[in-house]
Amino acid sequence: MEISVSRKAHFNAAHRLHLPHWSDEQNKSYFGTCNNPNFHGHNYNLIVTVTGMLNEETGYLVDLKELSKIIEEEIEDRFDHKNLNLDTVEFKDLNPTAENIAVVIWKLLRAKVAAELRIKVTLYETERNFVEYTGN
Amino acid sequence: MEISVSRKAHFNAAHRLHLPHWSDEQNKSYFGTCNNPNFHGHNYNLIVTVTGMLNEETGYLVDLKELSKIIEEEIEDRFDHKNLNLDTVEFKDLNPTAENIAVVIWKLLRAKVAAELRIKVTLYETERNFVEYTGN
Amino acid sequence: MEISVSRKAHFNAAHRLHLPHWSDEQNKSYFGTCNNPNFHGHNYNLIVTVTGMLNEETGYLVDLKELSKIIEEEIEDRFDHKNLNLDTVEFKDLNPTAENIAVVIWKLLRAKVAAELRIKVTLYETERNFVEYTGN
Amino acid sequence: MEISVSRKAHFNAAHRLHLPHWSDEQNKSYFGTCNNPNFHGHNYNLIVTVTGMLNEETGYLVDLKELSKIIEEEIEDRFDHKNLNLDTVEFKDLNPTAENIAVVIWKLLRAKVAAELRIKVTLYETERNFVEYTGN
Amino acid sequence: MEISVSRKAHFNAAHRLHLPHWSDEQNKSYFGTCNNPNFHGHNYNLIVTVTGMLNEETGYLVDLKELSKIIEEEIEDRFDHKNLNLDTVEFKDLNPTAENIAVVIWKLLRAKVAAELRIKVTLYETERNFVEYTGN
Amino acid sequence: MEISVSRKAHFNAAHRLHLPHWSDEQNKSYFGTCNNPNFHGHNYNLIVTVTGMLNEETGYLVDLKELSKIIEEEIEDRFDHKNLNLDTVEFKDLNPTAENIAVVIWKLLRAKVAAELRIKVTLYETERNFVEYTGN
């Protein structure tokens, strides 16, 4: 029996959308107020969904305490109360759009979550905008 | 890398569920209080999800400002503060069930959103009832 | 010990904001799209709060089953799936603004809830707009 | 046209995670505070999603009044205000993890919902933890 | 300048409403399904609001890290994943209604929060039922 | 009849908590991760509540279109997608705690909202932390 289990987490961070090989005019025109050189910020809400075969002995797909610990150590501790552009190696040369943040989170989790589990990352940048990435 | 981006929107409208080729008794029996000839109404919450290949230069799947503008012009301006049965051409001869409203919204967006993006429409008629349509 | 207990309820209704002694131009200018002669509608979310002295024997302020029954019979059955302007006596000669709906609900409940309990009505017309009335 | 319709429901229940063939130490170590022999409890929020072909005459996938009645009779009446371990036959010999509860709900609904509709069960144990089961 | 600061917390617990000096018939008739001898349970959501004079040097009313620690130690550690009737001294001889739980939480916090701050406790037993207590 | 009307709004901003007359060690110890010199950020959710006498002719306390315009011009345009410390005159010499932001918003609104209306500002810094200020 294949089943999915999801866990919500969150982190608060500052960011700026900017491409260094574009002119300031291009950046401002394309990214608008998200290009503010002094940064702005968000409460990012994250849903991590793992999918695999139910362990019929325990009735668990996965021990949520372990999954929560991975999310805390790999994602929340890394990004919470940080400036994504200045304080993280992941976005030193990568534009911190919601899409790219979701892909980075998926890769960080993929390295730690058991290989037999598929992973989906849902990232809310605001209550009205969110992205989903499944690694496909 | 395939990714999905979602945007929430909403509109407030009146409607009545009614089939003109059914008798009044059939309509009342099948559609219940939703058949009220004087109409009732809802705050419709809409989630538009587009799926496609991430633009690896910009880190965007799609410019959300553009997607929001399409949703505003095609859906919100058309249906907000309207009587779906009386004020819109789309439901002149089509029963405005949540299912049909979702299909109509999908078709209106399909005509305006870039063809390489798949579209999913999720429409909440109330907090407890919602429908999803993907065009398949 | 004074304590407050609140119960949420909801109803879906159509309405139109309109003053019969104003010209059509005045009405349209002041009430905007809410003046649509064909009506529009909302999912109204209602919170009824009653305040009084805790019954120290039972640990209840009020039996919530009884309060819920009053709300259902006096408010939900009366307004749900109705056109407020056309289907209700309360708004036959009263403009169904969120403010007036809250006042009407407060009066309907006041007639049925035990006199030693104070009543507060909070009415959400949309997720972003709401009113509160305490009878003062 | 294939479409999905979802209905939210809920029930409040007590439960304890425990495997009778494990030692008390194993149970306590693996299930943590969820192994409390005196039970703890949750407000379970349930989303039932059915998918099938739109009835192009009525504009309904399914009559939501009927689906709501099935959910009420098969799930809410069975589990609401119950101790899952002590009061239900379903969990007499089955560990009431969120995963197993979702599978049990799916099977109970599968026996009552029209065979041409696919069913997905989403069960929130808390606001931050939820599971999904589709019967595959 | 007087200001209020609120912090949300939660705990999951089992309980049973029952008065030992009432007959089983009285208890069952008055408390209904909440009188189930095998218990049921809830996800309790708690909002603690403290009110006092803004510290104009720091711009804080209170250090939220300290307030959160008090809530965690005094409330969450005490009640989370517990059976309120069997596992806690507070409800050994007190009926664990939402009203009484709110009063108990208020008293536990009152003993630990600085005396110059007023305290309000808002306790959600379900998404639709909640109580407020201010110690007056 | 006295009544309250509330309107929700939001803005996304970066900030840093820091007192220039304190040492770096004091700042870091007291404000913790909120003292990050590179800033972090939030989605601020704002509820503006105005209270006054119902206009019995129109059924409005206040024209919400006008109130929304004041909130948009005075608050959202000023703070959205900004670095509160670097981009605003209001927080050039004032620590941008949630408490201080609420007080600043209240003062900005007080200057524009009709004097016969009382104003309450509720500001959510995260879903779990919020402040209220009424000008008293």
PDB file of C-alpha atoms in Angstrom, chain E residues 1-10 47 49 54 57-65 76, chain F residues 17 19 21-22 30-32 95 97 99-100 102-103 107 124 127-133 136:
ATOM      1  CA  MET E   1       1.792  53.319  25.479  1.00  0.00           C
ATOM      2  CA  GLU E   2      -0.219  50.195  26.349  1.00  0.00           C
ATOM      3  CA  ILE E   3       0.132  47.315  23.915  1.00  0.00           C
ATOM      4  CA  SER E   4      -0.794  43.636  23.695  1.00  0.00           C
ATOM      5  CA  VAL E   5       1.389  40.795  22.441  1.00  0.00           C
ATOM      6  CA  SER E   6      -0.013  37.341  21.653  1.00  0.00           C
ATOM      7  CA  ARG E   7       1.643  33.964  21.159  1.00  0.00           C
ATOM      8  CA  LYS E   8      -0.024  30.842  19.778  1.00  0.00           C
ATOM      9  CA  ALA E   9       0.717  27.368  21.134  1.00  0.00           C
ATOM     10  CA  HIS E  10      -1.004  23.987  21.058  1.00  0.00           C
ATOM     11  CA  ILE E  47      -3.475  31.996  22.282  1.00  0.00           C
ATOM     12  CA  THR E  49      -2.198  37.519  25.182  1.00  0.00           C
ATOM     13  CA  LEU E  54       5.703  49.197  25.899  1.00  0.00           C
ATOM     14  CA  GLU E  57      14.023  51.610  24.874  1.00  0.00           C
ATOM     15  CA  THR E  58      13.842  48.094  23.405  1.00  0.00           C
ATOM     16  CA  GLY E  59      10.538  48.373  21.545  1.00  0.00           C
ATOM     17  CA  TYR E  60       9.399  45.147  23.220  1.00  0.00           C
ATOM     18  CA  LEU E  61       6.489  44.636  25.574  1.00  0.00           C
ATOM     19  CA  VAL E  62       7.992  41.353  26.614  1.00  0.00           C
ATOM     20  CA  ASP E  63      10.748  39.062  25.324  1.00  0.00           C
ATOM     21  CA  LEU E  64       8.716  36.527  23.303  1.00  0.00           C
ATOM     22  CA  LYS E  65      11.426  33.895  23.768  1.00  0.00           C
ATOM     23  CA  GLU E  76       2.555  22.336  26.653  1.00  0.00           C
TER      24      GLU E  76
ATOM     25  CA  LEU F  17      16.277  44.374  15.464  1.00  0.00           C
ATOM     26  CA  LEU F  19      19.840  49.225  19.276  1.00  0.00           C
ATOM     27  CA  HIS F  21      23.635  52.457  21.772  1.00  0.00           C
ATOM     28  CA  TRP F  22      24.012  48.816  22.861  1.00  0.00           C
ATOM     29  CA  TYR F  30      18.872  40.141  23.596  1.00  0.00           C
ATOM     30  CA  PHE F  31      17.490  40.044  20.056  1.00  0.00           C
ATOM     31  CA  GLY F  32      19.006  36.678  19.040  1.00  0.00           C
ATOM     32  CA  ASN F  95      13.793  49.645  16.350  1.00  0.00           C
ATOM     33  CA  THR F  97       9.870  45.438  16.489  1.00  0.00           C
ATOM     34  CA  GLU F  99       5.204  46.493  18.681  1.00  0.00           C
ATOM     35  CA  ASN F 100       6.831  49.604  17.188  1.00  0.00           C
ATOM     36  CA  ALA F 102       2.009  48.560  15.076  1.00  0.00           C
ATOM     37  CA  VAL F 103       2.361  51.914  16.837  1.00  0.00           C
ATOM     38  CA  LYS F 107      -0.184  56.927  14.006  1.00  0.00           C
ATOM     39  CA  TYR F 124       0.792  39.506  12.688  1.00  0.00           C
ATOM     40  CA  GLU F 127       1.123  33.132  12.173  1.00  0.00           C
ATOM     41  CA  ARG F 128       2.012  32.539  15.821  1.00  0.00           C
ATOM     42  CA  ASN F 129       3.048  36.043  17.003  1.00  0.00           C
ATOM     43  CA  PHE F 130       0.930  39.172  16.832  1.00  0.00           C
ATOM     44  CA  VAL F 131       0.466  42.527  18.563  1.00  0.00           C
ATOM     45  CA  GLU F 132      -2.502  44.890  19.117  1.00  0.00           C
ATOM     46  CA  TYR F 133      -2.422  48.650  19.659  1.00  0.00           C
ATOM     47  CA  ASN F 136      -4.399  54.269  24.641  1.00  0.00           C
TER      48      ASN F 136
END
